[in-house]
Amino acid sequence: MFHYTTIATLLALMFYFYTSVQVARARMLYGVKAPATSGHPEFERVFRVQANTLEWMPIFLPSLWLFAYYLSDAFAAAAGAVWIIGRILYMLGYAEAAEKRGVGFAVQMVATAFLWGGSVYGVVHQMLGA
């Protein structure tokens, strides 16, 4: 069973849900009516956090689960927690200014690269029967 990876997945989805709610709130606060994705700069930063999180989910989630399956549930979940922390840092930095999102982006990117690289290693290792 992959209990830890399940928890990491649920926390990542909870964070994404939170960013989606923040976009809805920013739409009302800054008067940006759907389907517009631009307008007030504060809205645009909130929107970009949510959109960028969504853009990374198809890379992060499969890598998380493949790593858990082929290598380790606990290490996958730990890297997943680092990814979530990176996304939170990204959100907090971007809320201040677009230039301040870099640290959070780097943290989540390294976590994703670790998960993806481990997934590739695990699959190849399994295929070669080593």
Short mmCIF file of C-alpha atoms in Angstrom, two decimals:
data_model
loop_
_atom_site.label_atom_id
_atom_site.label_comp_id
_atom_site.label_asym_id
_atom_site.label_seq_id
_atom_site.Cartn_x
_atom_site.Cartn_y
_atom_site.Cartn_z
CA MET A 1 0.00 0.00 0.00
CA PHE A 2 1.11 3.54 -0.73
CA HIS A 3 -0.26 5.39 2.26
CA TYR A 4 2.35 8.15 2.36
CA THR A 5 2.17 8.83 -1.36
CA THR A 6 -1.62 8.96 -1.09
CA ILE A 7 -1.32 11.61 1.63
CA ALA A 8 1.15 13.62 -0.49
CA THR A 9 -1.22 13.40 -3.45
CA LEU A 10 -4.19 14.57 -1.39
CA LEU A 11 -2.17 17.49 0.00
CA ALA A 12 -1.07 18.49 -3.51
CA LEU A 13 -4.68 18.40 -4.70
CA MET A 14 -5.76 20.37 -1.65
CA PHE A 15 -3.16 23.01 -2.48
CA TYR A 16 -4.39 23.16 -6.08
CA PHE A 17 -7.97 23.51 -4.85
CA TYR A 18 -6.83 26.36 -2.58
CA THR A 19 -5.23 28.17 -5.54
CA SER A 20 -8.44 27.75 -7.53
CA VAL A 21 -10.47 29.31 -4.72
CA GLN A 22 -7.94 32.15 -4.57
CA VAL A 23 -8.51 32.84 -8.29
CA ALA A 24 -12.27 32.99 -7.74
CA ARG A 25 -11.78 35.41 -4.84
CA ALA A 26 -9.38 37.56 -6.88
CA ARG A 27 -11.89 37.67 -9.75
CA MET A 28 -14.49 39.16 -7.43
CA LEU A 29 -12.06 41.46 -5.65
CA TYR A 30 -10.53 42.94 -8.83
CA GLY A 31 -13.61 42.71 -11.08
CA VAL A 32 -12.09 40.32 -13.62
CA LYS A 33 -15.00 38.48 -15.19
CA ALA A 34 -14.57 34.97 -16.63
CA PRO A 35 -13.29 33.99 -19.14
CA ALA A 36 -10.78 36.87 -18.92
CA THR A 37 -7.37 35.90 -17.57
CA SER A 38 -5.87 39.37 -17.51
CA GLY A 39 -6.71 42.70 -15.99
CA HIS A 40 -5.51 43.82 -12.61
CA PRO A 41 -1.84 42.82 -11.96
CA GLU A 42 -2.73 41.36 -8.54
CA PHE A 43 -5.32 39.11 -10.18
CA GLU A 44 -2.86 38.05 -12.86
CA ARG A 45 -0.31 36.89 -10.27
CA VAL A 46 -2.93 34.87 -8.39
CA PHE A 47 -4.11 33.37 -11.67
CA ARG A 48 -0.56 32.49 -12.75
CA VAL A 49 0.09 30.64 -9.48
CA GLN A 50 -2.97 28.48 -10.12
CA ALA A 51 -2.18 27.99 -13.81
CA ASN A 52 1.48 27.19 -13.21
CA THR A 53 0.53 24.67 -10.53
CA LEU A 54 -1.81 23.00 -12.99
CA GLU A 55 0.94 23.00 -15.64
CA TRP A 56 3.25 21.08 -13.30
CA MET A 57 0.69 18.52 -12.07
CA PRO A 58 0.96 16.21 -15.14
CA ILE A 59 4.72 16.00 -14.59
CA PHE A 60 4.66 15.81 -10.79
CA LEU A 61 1.84 13.33 -10.08
CA PRO A 62 2.87 10.48 -12.42
CA SER A 63 6.50 10.87 -11.34
CA LEU A 64 5.42 10.77 -7.69
CA TRP A 65 3.46 7.55 -8.17
CA LEU A 66 6.00 5.82 -10.40
CA PHE A 67 8.73 6.62 -7.86
CA ALA A 68 6.56 5.21 -5.07
CA TYR A 69 5.78 2.06 -7.04
CA TYR A 70 9.28 1.29 -8.24
CA LEU A 71 11.41 2.67 -5.41
CA SER A 72 9.84 3.89 -2.16
CA ASP A 73 6.53 5.11 -0.84
CA ALA A 74 8.19 7.09 1.98
CA PHE A 75 10.81 8.80 -0.21
CA ALA A 76 8.20 9.60 -2.85
CA ALA A 77 5.99 11.19 -0.22
CA ALA A 78 8.94 13.15 1.22
CA ALA A 79 9.77 14.52 -2.24
CA GLY A 80 6.06 15.24 -2.70
CA ALA A 81 6.10 17.26 0.52
CA VAL A 82 9.11 19.21 -0.78
CA TRP A 83 7.18 19.87 -4.01
CA ILE A 84 4.22 21.23 -2.02
CA ILE A 85 6.53 23.42 0.07
CA GLY A 86 8.06 24.71 -3.18
CA ARG A 87 4.62 25.53 -4.56
CA ILE A 88 3.73 27.39 -1.35
CA LEU A 89 6.99 29.37 -1.54
CA TYR A 90 6.22 30.09 -5.20
CA MET A 91 2.75 31.36 -4.27
CA LEU A 92 3.99 33.53 -1.42
CA GLY A 93 6.81 34.98 -3.51
CA TYR A 94 4.58 35.67 -6.50
CA ALA A 95 2.04 37.39 -4.22
CA GLU A 96 4.71 39.98 -3.41
CA ALA A 97 6.20 40.39 -6.88
CA ALA A 98 6.70 38.26 -9.97
CA GLU A 99 10.49 38.40 -9.48
CA LYS A 100 10.18 36.71 -6.09
CA ARG A 101 8.75 33.42 -7.35
CA GLY A 102 12.13 31.93 -8.33
CA VAL A 103 13.08 30.16 -5.09
CA GLY A 104 9.76 28.33 -4.86
CA PHE A 105 9.92 27.41 -8.52
CA ALA A 106 13.43 26.00 -8.10
CA VAL A 107 12.45 23.94 -5.04
CA GLN A 108 9.46 22.32 -6.77
CA MET A 109 11.45 21.79 -9.97
CA VAL A 110 14.24 19.96 -8.12
CA ALA A 111 11.68 17.80 -6.28
CA THR A 112 10.01 16.94 -9.59
CA ALA A 113 13.34 16.18 -11.27
CA PHE A 114 14.25 13.88 -8.36
CA LEU A 115 10.93 12.04 -8.68
CA TRP A 116 11.15 11.80 -12.46
CA GLY A 117 14.77 10.66 -12.42
CA GLY A 118 14.01 8.08 -9.75
CA SER A 119 11.04 6.86 -11.76
CA VAL A 120 13.18 6.39 -14.86
CA TYR A 121 15.82 4.58 -12.81
CA GLY A 122 13.19 2.34 -11.20
CA VAL A 123 11.54 1.42 -14.49
CA VAL A 124 14.84 0.68 -16.23
CA HIS A 125 16.13 -1.26 -13.21
CA GLN A 126 12.94 -3.35 -13.18
CA MET A 127 13.01 -3.97 -16.94
CA LEU A 128 16.61 -5.16 -16.84
CA GLY A 129 15.75 -7.45 -13.95
CA ALA A 130 18.54 -6.11 -11.82
#
